[in-house]
Short mmCIF file of C-alpha atoms and ligand atoms in Angstrom, two decimals:
data_model
loop_
_atom_site.label_atom_id
_atom_site.label_comp_id
_atom_site.label_asym_id
_atom_site.label_seq_id
_atom_site.Cartn_x
_atom_site.Cartn_y
_atom_site.Cartn_z
CA MET A 250 5.83 -11.02 -44.47
CA THR A 251 6.97 -9.51 -41.10
CA ALA A 252 4.81 -7.28 -39.18
CA PRO A 253 5.71 -3.63 -38.88
CA ASP A 254 7.42 -2.58 -35.60
CA SER A 255 4.39 -1.04 -34.12
CA THR A 256 2.36 -4.24 -34.67
CA MET A 257 4.94 -6.20 -33.16
CA ALA A 258 5.12 -3.83 -30.27
CA GLN A 259 1.34 -4.25 -29.78
CA ILE A 260 1.35 -7.85 -29.92
CA SER A 261 4.11 -8.10 -27.30
CA ARG A 262 2.52 -5.63 -24.95
CA ARG A 263 -0.71 -7.71 -24.91
CA MET A 264 1.11 -11.10 -24.56
CA LEU A 265 3.57 -9.92 -21.89
CA SER A 266 3.33 -8.65 -18.34
CA ALA A 267 2.61 -4.75 -17.97
CA LYS A 268 4.49 -5.05 -14.52
CA ALA A 269 7.64 -6.65 -16.09
CA GLU A 270 7.70 -3.92 -18.61
CA GLN A 271 8.07 -1.25 -16.04
CA PHE A 272 11.62 -2.00 -14.95
CA THR A 273 14.72 -2.95 -16.83
CA GLU A 274 17.18 -5.71 -16.07
CA SER A 275 19.53 -5.14 -13.23
CA VAL A 276 22.22 -2.68 -14.11
CA ILE A 277 24.51 -4.23 -11.39
CA ARG A 278 24.26 -7.68 -12.72
CA GLU A 279 24.70 -6.29 -16.22
CA MET A 280 27.82 -4.48 -15.37
CA THR A 281 29.27 -7.84 -14.12
CA ARG A 282 28.60 -9.25 -17.58
CA LEU A 283 30.23 -6.22 -19.33
CA ALA A 284 33.12 -6.66 -17.13
CA MET A 285 33.55 -10.21 -18.24
CA LYS A 286 33.14 -9.18 -21.84
CA HIS A 287 35.89 -6.45 -21.77
CA HIS A 288 38.18 -8.24 -19.32
CA ALA A 289 37.71 -5.39 -16.97
CA VAL A 290 38.55 -5.37 -13.24
CA ASN A 291 34.98 -5.93 -11.73
CA LEU A 292 34.38 -3.25 -8.98
CA SER A 293 30.68 -3.33 -9.74
CA GLN A 294 28.70 -6.09 -8.33
CA GLY A 295 29.19 -6.59 -4.68
CA PHE A 296 30.46 -10.23 -4.25
CA PRO A 297 33.90 -11.14 -2.70
CA ASP A 298 36.44 -12.53 -5.19
CA PHE A 299 38.26 -14.23 -2.37
CA ALA A 300 37.68 -17.45 -0.60
CA ALA A 301 34.90 -18.24 1.63
CA PRO A 302 35.89 -19.49 5.20
CA GLU A 303 37.10 -23.14 5.24
CA GLU A 304 34.87 -24.20 8.01
CA ILE A 305 31.62 -23.17 6.11
CA LYS A 306 32.84 -24.90 3.00
CA GLU A 307 33.52 -28.03 4.90
CA ALA A 308 30.11 -27.96 6.70
CA ALA A 309 28.41 -27.87 3.26
CA ARG A 310 30.61 -30.73 1.86
CA GLN A 311 29.69 -32.83 4.97
CA ALA A 312 26.04 -32.01 4.60
CA ILE A 313 25.96 -33.34 1.10
CA ALA A 314 27.96 -36.37 2.03
CA GLU A 315 25.47 -37.01 4.94
CA ASP A 316 22.65 -36.85 2.47
CA ILE A 317 20.99 -33.77 3.62
CA ASN A 318 19.98 -33.46 0.04
CA GLN A 319 16.13 -33.42 0.02
CA TYR A 320 13.76 -30.55 0.76
CA ALA A 321 14.12 -28.83 4.17
CA ILE A 322 10.77 -27.75 5.71
CA THR A 323 9.58 -24.98 3.42
CA TRP A 324 10.14 -22.09 6.09
CA GLY A 325 13.70 -23.43 6.76
CA ALA A 326 15.63 -26.33 8.35
CA LYS A 327 15.30 -26.36 12.06
CA PRO A 328 19.08 -26.05 12.99
CA LEU A 329 19.18 -22.78 10.83
CA ARG A 330 16.10 -21.37 12.30
CA ASP A 331 17.41 -22.01 15.74
CA ALA A 332 20.81 -20.64 14.94
CA VAL A 333 19.55 -17.45 13.30
CA VAL A 334 17.22 -16.75 16.38
CA GLU A 335 19.88 -17.47 18.80
CA LYS A 336 22.52 -15.20 17.04
CA PHE A 337 19.73 -12.40 16.78
CA ALA A 338 18.94 -12.61 20.48
CA ARG A 339 22.72 -12.48 21.41
CA ALA A 340 23.59 -9.52 19.08
CA GLN A 341 20.22 -7.41 19.43
CA GLY A 342 18.68 -8.71 22.65
CA VAL A 343 15.39 -9.48 20.89
CA ARG A 344 14.12 -13.02 20.83
CA TYR A 345 12.06 -14.55 18.01
CA ASP A 346 10.13 -17.80 17.98
CA PRO A 347 12.00 -20.30 15.63
CA GLU A 348 8.58 -22.20 15.19
CA ARG A 349 6.31 -19.16 14.28
CA GLU A 350 8.59 -16.03 13.38
CA ILE A 351 11.17 -16.87 10.82
CA THR A 352 11.24 -17.91 7.19
CA VAL A 353 14.30 -19.01 5.47
CA CYS A 354 14.35 -17.98 1.72
CA CYS A 355 16.48 -18.23 -1.38
CA GLY A 356 18.78 -15.25 -0.51
CA SER A 357 17.63 -11.91 1.08
CA THR A 358 16.45 -10.90 -2.47
CA GLU A 359 13.74 -13.55 -2.18
CA ALA A 360 13.14 -12.62 1.44
CA MET A 361 12.46 -9.06 0.66
CA MET A 362 10.18 -9.95 -2.21
CA SER A 363 8.18 -12.51 -0.13
CA ALA A 364 7.84 -9.95 2.73
CA MET A 365 6.49 -7.14 0.19
CA MET A 366 4.16 -9.66 -1.51
CA ALA A 367 2.90 -10.75 1.87
CA ILE A 368 1.73 -7.32 3.08
CA ILE A 369 1.12 -5.33 0.09
CA ASN A 370 -2.51 -4.45 -1.31
CA PRO A 371 -3.31 -2.29 -4.35
CA GLY A 372 -3.11 1.33 -3.28
CA ASP A 373 -0.53 0.79 -0.65
CA GLU A 374 2.46 3.11 -0.56
CA ILE A 375 6.04 2.25 0.91
CA VAL A 376 8.72 5.02 1.81
CA VAL A 377 12.10 4.27 0.30
CA PHE A 378 15.21 6.23 1.08
CA GLU A 379 17.01 7.28 -2.19
CA PRO A 380 19.63 6.38 -3.37
CA PHE A 381 18.40 2.80 -2.80
CA TYR A 382 19.70 -0.80 -3.69
CA GLU A 383 18.19 -1.05 -7.26
CA ASN A 384 16.16 -4.34 -6.51
CA TYR A 385 13.61 -2.24 -4.15
CA GLY A 386 12.24 -0.57 -7.43
CA PRO A 387 11.19 -3.90 -8.94
CA ASP A 388 10.17 -5.25 -5.71
CA ALA A 389 7.69 -2.40 -5.26
CA ILE A 390 6.32 -2.97 -8.88
CA LEU A 391 5.99 -6.74 -8.61
CA SER A 392 4.29 -6.44 -5.31
CA GLY A 393 2.01 -3.48 -6.45
CA ALA A 394 3.20 -0.92 -4.00
CA SER A 395 3.58 2.74 -4.99
CA PRO A 396 6.97 3.99 -3.66
CA ARG A 397 7.54 7.44 -2.14
CA PHE A 398 11.04 8.45 -2.22
CA VAL A 399 13.08 10.41 0.45
CA LYS A 400 16.47 11.65 -0.22
CA LEU A 401 19.58 10.80 1.74
CA ARG A 402 21.93 13.70 0.90
CA PRO A 403 25.80 13.44 0.75
CA PRO A 404 28.32 13.96 2.09
CA ASP A 405 26.75 12.23 5.27
CA TRP A 406 23.68 10.83 3.60
CA SER A 407 21.34 12.48 6.19
CA PHE A 408 17.64 12.92 5.61
CA ASP A 409 15.48 15.80 6.25
CA GLU A 410 12.95 15.07 8.87
CA LYS A 411 10.18 17.19 7.48
CA GLU A 412 10.59 15.46 4.08
CA LEU A 413 10.33 11.98 5.72
CA SER A 414 7.35 12.86 7.66
CA ALA A 415 5.73 14.25 4.71
CA ALA A 416 6.17 10.85 2.87
CA PHE A 417 3.91 8.94 5.59
CA GLY A 418 0.28 9.08 5.40
CA PRO A 419 -2.95 6.89 5.67
CA HIS A 420 -1.72 4.92 2.72
CA THR A 421 1.77 4.06 3.89
CA LYS A 422 2.02 0.39 4.54
CA ALA A 423 5.81 0.25 5.18
CA ILE A 424 9.14 1.94 5.08
CA ILE A 425 12.14 0.10 3.62
CA LEU A 426 15.33 0.62 5.54
CA ASN A 427 18.77 -0.72 4.71
CA THR A 428 21.37 -0.24 7.28
CA PRO A 429 24.47 -0.55 6.92
CA ASN A 430 23.42 1.01 3.69
CA ASN A 431 24.13 -0.01 0.10
CA PRO A 432 25.10 2.12 -1.90
CA THR A 433 25.88 5.01 0.54
CA GLY A 434 27.71 3.25 3.41
CA LYS A 435 25.51 5.03 5.76
CA VAL A 436 24.79 3.50 9.26
CA PHE A 437 21.52 4.76 10.71
CA THR A 438 21.96 6.08 14.31
CA ARG A 439 19.72 5.32 17.24
CA SER A 440 18.22 8.95 17.13
CA GLU A 441 17.57 8.41 13.33
CA LEU A 442 16.01 4.97 13.92
CA GLU A 443 13.74 6.41 16.90
CA PHE A 444 12.66 9.08 14.52
CA ILE A 445 11.51 6.63 11.90
CA ARG A 446 9.91 4.45 14.83
CA ASP A 447 7.76 7.46 15.88
CA LEU A 448 6.39 7.67 12.26
CA CYS A 449 5.86 4.04 11.90
CA VAL A 450 3.88 3.96 15.18
CA ARG A 451 1.81 7.07 14.32
CA TRP A 452 0.93 5.63 11.08
CA ASN A 453 0.81 1.90 12.14
CA THR A 454 3.14 0.96 9.45
CA TYR A 455 5.81 -1.89 9.05
CA CYS A 456 9.46 -1.25 8.68
CA ILE A 457 11.14 -3.73 6.64
CA THR A 458 14.73 -3.61 7.54
CA ASP A 459 17.53 -5.04 5.23
CA GLU A 460 20.48 -5.85 7.47
CA ILE A 461 22.71 -7.85 5.30
CA TYR A 462 25.78 -5.80 5.97
CA GLU A 463 25.36 -5.80 9.80
CA HIS A 464 28.85 -7.01 10.52
CA ILE A 465 30.64 -4.72 7.96
CA LEU A 466 31.29 -1.58 10.09
CA TYR A 467 34.14 1.06 10.31
CA ASP A 468 35.19 3.81 12.87
CA GLY A 469 33.28 2.34 15.70
CA ALA A 470 29.96 2.49 14.01
CA GLN A 471 27.35 0.22 15.69
CA HIS A 472 24.56 -1.70 13.94
CA ILE A 473 21.28 -1.33 15.68
CA SER A 474 18.32 -3.28 14.31
CA MET A 475 15.04 -1.51 14.07
CA ALA A 476 13.46 -4.58 15.88
CA ALA A 477 15.52 -3.53 18.91
CA ILE A 478 14.18 -0.04 19.05
CA ASP A 479 11.65 0.35 21.89
CA GLY A 480 7.98 -0.35 20.61
CA MET A 481 9.21 -1.61 17.17
CA ARG A 482 9.34 -5.39 17.52
CA ASP A 483 5.81 -5.86 16.29
CA HIS A 484 6.24 -3.33 13.33
CA THR A 485 9.48 -4.79 12.08
CA ILE A 486 10.33 -7.22 9.41
CA VAL A 487 14.08 -8.17 9.55
CA VAL A 488 15.74 -9.43 6.29
CA ASN A 489 19.13 -10.84 6.32
CA GLY A 490 21.20 -13.71 5.01
CA LEU A 491 24.53 -15.65 4.86
CA SER A 492 25.86 -13.88 1.77
CA LYS A 493 27.76 -10.99 2.92
CA THR A 494 28.75 -12.08 6.46
CA TYR A 495 30.15 -15.43 5.21
CA SER A 496 31.13 -14.50 1.72
CA VAL A 497 28.89 -16.92 0.11
CA THR A 498 26.73 -14.68 -2.20
CA GLY A 499 26.20 -17.54 -4.60
CA TRP A 500 24.58 -19.78 -2.02
CA ARG A 501 21.36 -17.86 -1.84
CA VAL A 502 20.46 -18.49 1.75
CA GLY A 503 18.56 -15.67 3.41
CA TRP A 504 15.76 -15.17 5.98
CA VAL A 505 13.04 -12.98 7.39
CA LEU A 506 12.26 -12.41 11.08
CA ALA A 507 8.80 -11.17 11.71
CA PRO A 508 5.83 -11.46 14.25
CA PRO A 509 3.63 -14.44 13.57
CA GLY A 510 1.08 -12.23 11.77
CA PRO A 511 3.15 -11.34 8.88
CA THR A 512 5.20 -14.56 9.09
CA GLN A 513 2.10 -16.55 7.98
CA PRO A 514 1.67 -14.96 4.70
CA ILE A 515 5.45 -14.65 4.20
CA ARG A 516 5.71 -18.27 4.42
CA LYS A 517 3.00 -19.06 2.09
CA VAL A 518 4.32 -16.58 -0.60
CA HIS A 519 7.76 -17.98 -0.27
CA ASP A 520 6.64 -21.69 -0.29
CA PHE A 521 4.90 -21.16 -3.82
CA LEU A 522 7.76 -19.08 -5.13
CA THR A 523 10.60 -21.32 -4.34
CA VAL A 524 9.55 -24.22 -1.79
CA GLY A 525 12.88 -23.82 -0.05
CA ALA A 526 16.54 -22.86 -0.12
CA ALA A 527 19.17 -25.44 -0.68
CA ALA A 528 19.10 -27.85 2.24
CA PRO A 529 22.85 -28.80 2.61
CA LEU A 530 23.72 -24.90 2.51
CA GLN A 531 21.17 -24.24 5.25
CA HIS A 532 22.78 -26.81 7.15
CA ALA A 533 26.17 -25.32 6.60
CA GLY A 534 24.90 -21.76 7.47
CA SER A 535 23.61 -23.05 10.81
CA ILE A 536 27.15 -23.94 11.78
CA ALA A 537 28.62 -20.70 10.61
CA LEU A 538 26.20 -18.55 12.63
CA TYR A 539 27.90 -20.10 15.74
CA PHE A 540 31.42 -18.72 14.61
CA PRO A 541 33.19 -17.08 17.56
CA GLN A 542 33.01 -13.18 17.89
CA SER A 543 36.52 -13.15 16.60
CA TYR A 544 35.38 -14.17 13.11
CA TYR A 545 33.25 -11.02 12.88
CA HIS A 546 36.12 -8.58 14.22
CA LYS A 547 38.34 -10.08 11.57
CA LEU A 548 35.87 -9.65 8.95
CA ALA A 549 35.35 -6.12 9.77
CA ALA A 550 39.08 -5.43 10.14
CA THR A 551 39.74 -6.99 6.74
CA TYR A 552 37.15 -4.63 5.12
CA ALA A 553 38.43 -1.59 7.12
CA ALA A 554 41.76 -2.17 5.36
CA LYS A 555 40.25 -2.60 2.00
CA ARG A 556 38.25 0.65 2.50
CA GLU A 557 41.41 2.67 3.32
CA ARG A 558 43.03 1.19 0.11
CA ILE A 559 40.06 1.96 -2.19
CA LEU A 560 39.70 5.48 -0.93
CA LYS A 561 43.39 6.24 -1.54
CA ILE A 562 43.01 4.75 -4.94
CA LEU A 563 39.93 6.79 -5.92
CA THR A 564 41.18 10.05 -4.48
CA ALA A 565 44.52 9.69 -6.30
CA ALA A 566 42.45 8.99 -9.50
CA GLY A 567 40.54 12.26 -9.22
CA PHE A 568 37.05 11.03 -7.65
CA THR A 569 35.42 12.93 -4.91
CA VAL A 570 34.67 10.05 -2.33
CA PHE A 571 32.05 9.72 0.30
CA LYS A 572 33.67 7.64 3.05
CA PRO A 573 31.37 4.77 3.95
CA ARG A 574 30.69 3.98 7.75
CA GLY A 575 29.59 0.38 6.82
CA ALA A 576 28.95 -2.06 3.92
CA TYR A 577 31.48 -2.45 1.19
CA TYR A 578 30.87 0.24 -1.28
CA VAL A 579 31.96 3.70 -1.99
CA MET A 580 29.81 6.36 -3.72
CA THR A 581 31.74 8.80 -5.69
CA ASP A 582 31.22 12.32 -7.34
CA ILE A 583 32.37 12.36 -10.98
CA SER A 584 31.78 16.01 -11.53
CA GLY A 585 35.50 16.53 -11.89
CA PHE A 586 35.71 14.31 -14.94
CA ALA A 587 34.81 15.25 -18.45
CA ASP A 588 31.70 13.77 -19.97
CA PRO A 589 33.12 11.22 -22.32
CA ASP A 590 30.59 11.20 -25.07
CA PRO A 591 27.56 13.55 -24.63
CA VAL A 592 26.96 14.05 -28.45
CA GLN A 593 26.80 10.28 -29.46
CA PHE A 594 24.66 9.13 -26.55
CA PRO A 595 22.48 12.09 -25.70
CA ALA A 596 19.69 9.87 -24.15
CA GLU A 597 21.90 8.51 -21.55
CA THR A 598 22.94 10.47 -18.29
CA LYS A 599 26.61 11.24 -17.61
CA ASP A 600 27.10 8.53 -15.12
CA VAL A 601 26.00 5.86 -17.72
CA ARG A 602 28.37 7.17 -20.40
CA PHE A 603 31.25 7.48 -17.74
CA SER A 604 30.63 3.94 -16.58
CA LYS A 605 30.83 2.58 -20.17
CA TYR A 606 33.89 4.48 -20.86
CA LEU A 607 35.49 3.00 -17.76
CA VAL A 608 34.55 -0.57 -18.41
CA GLU A 609 35.47 -0.44 -22.16
CA LYS A 610 38.41 1.92 -22.40
CA VAL A 611 39.93 2.02 -18.80
CA GLY A 612 39.09 -1.61 -17.91
CA VAL A 613 37.37 -1.09 -14.77
CA ALA A 614 33.64 -1.90 -14.06
CA VAL A 615 31.53 0.23 -11.56
CA VAL A 616 27.77 0.75 -11.21
CA PRO A 617 26.28 4.15 -12.63
CA GLY A 618 24.68 6.17 -9.94
CA SER A 619 21.46 6.50 -11.85
CA SER A 620 20.53 3.10 -11.13
CA PHE A 621 20.16 3.85 -7.55
CA TYR A 622 17.63 6.65 -8.15
CA ASN A 623 14.00 6.84 -9.32
CA ASP A 624 14.89 9.81 -11.72
CA PRO A 625 18.29 8.92 -13.44
CA ARG A 626 19.23 12.50 -13.32
CA ASP A 627 19.62 12.50 -9.63
CA GLY A 628 22.35 9.94 -9.96
CA ALA A 629 23.96 11.39 -13.19
CA SER A 630 27.28 12.76 -11.22
CA GLN A 631 27.71 9.60 -9.23
CA VAL A 632 29.10 6.10 -9.64
CA ARG A 633 29.50 3.29 -7.09
CA PHE A 634 32.74 1.25 -6.47
CA THR A 635 32.65 -1.93 -4.40
CA PHE A 636 35.92 -3.02 -2.48
CA CYS A 637 35.01 -6.56 -1.45
CA LYS A 638 37.91 -7.68 -3.65
CA LYS A 639 41.50 -9.31 -3.17
CA GLU A 640 44.48 -6.92 -2.92
CA GLU A 641 45.61 -8.06 -6.47
CA THR A 642 42.05 -7.02 -7.78
CA LEU A 643 42.32 -3.52 -6.14
CA ALA A 644 45.91 -3.23 -7.29
CA ALA A 645 44.94 -3.90 -10.82
CA ALA A 646 42.12 -1.33 -10.59
CA GLU A 647 44.56 1.28 -9.17
CA GLN A 648 46.93 0.78 -12.03
CA ARG A 649 44.20 1.10 -14.63
CA LEU A 650 42.38 4.06 -12.91
CA SER A 651 45.81 5.94 -12.82
CA ARG A 652 45.32 6.46 -16.60
CA LEU A 653 42.38 8.28 -16.01
CA ARG A 654 44.09 11.30 -14.56
CA ALA A 655 46.19 11.59 -17.61
N1 LIG B 34 24.23 -6.40 -3.27
C1 LIG B 34 25.24 -6.56 -4.41
C2 LIG B 34 25.29 -5.25 -4.95
O1 LIG B 34 24.76 -4.24 -4.78
C3 LIG B 34 24.68 -7.53 -5.33
C4 LIG B 34 23.51 -8.23 -5.22
C5 LIG B 34 23.18 -9.06 -6.31
O2 LIG B 34 23.46 -8.84 -7.41
N2 LIG B 34 22.15 -9.92 -6.25
O3 LIG B 34 26.29 -5.19 -5.69
#
């Protein structure tokens, strides 16, 4: 005899983690699976579909051949720690101690999670700009933080200073910042960072800053790390990694730069979560971090051309586009399109119905806007496209999206 559904639900509720029940699987990763299932052009998950630089691949092959195949030191192989610290000092003029102020992790995803688990206590609040990269929601739940959301509003994704100030208080432990920003393409300006700095200092909170898109900038936009803002070095936890800068998202090599105070617990959390990131890939990363300036210029120029291309494609197809100043996503407004199936799927928001229609019927995968918001209704008229793709891929998307107009 099978238990009735309600009994099953009770059993599973008792047997499984209540924390894990509070969030869904990643919509971004799910959209990639749907793209594969429907043979759609994948403009959902942000990973390059073109080759990684030959030099970094050769360095990885060589590291394996030279038998760098056992555990690295848990907080990171010395050459990589040195290279990260050097590069950050060159770019931002702020020096970290490679022995006491850096932790290498399995991608910036683990870096973010380890940082949050290392500083959060029950009752702590974190301030999160919204729309936000979807991982930050589960990160908050798993670490036990209560998020306070502050809106970034289109078209320029600016925030209301009063609203931000009101989100800070005696329980605030940290603000999460992502600049250049996923999904909006916003690049925070010095004066915005200084405004946030004043709140962090006033309430004695951390700023956890995800800088994974630091080199993907347009129209002369400049990446300023919060760690380089006067008075913020000791309040800042910098998260970054190899993934986007060197087009190796599958390698899972990231890091956290932070003062010795938070670095100590971050290293412990990281050690017991994963022990360490892949040793030969850390070694290859240490070589890539010394690439000449021309590499980064070329990367930004390549993405600038792709940005122009996707903006043209999307505008022609009828989307309202919000032009990004950094990173490799375009948020769009879909108000101009009819709702594909509001009657059959009334529980879903329009962006979800529209994204399903796009992947199944048009053959292009995107990320529904609601997955970047706490309240799905806030993202109901948005979808996100990524453009870190080959010209062939963008051309295929162009052809398929042209059917949409008709
Ligand atoms: N950052 C990428 C995106 O937003 C994907 C990251 C991931 O799936 N781990 O699409």
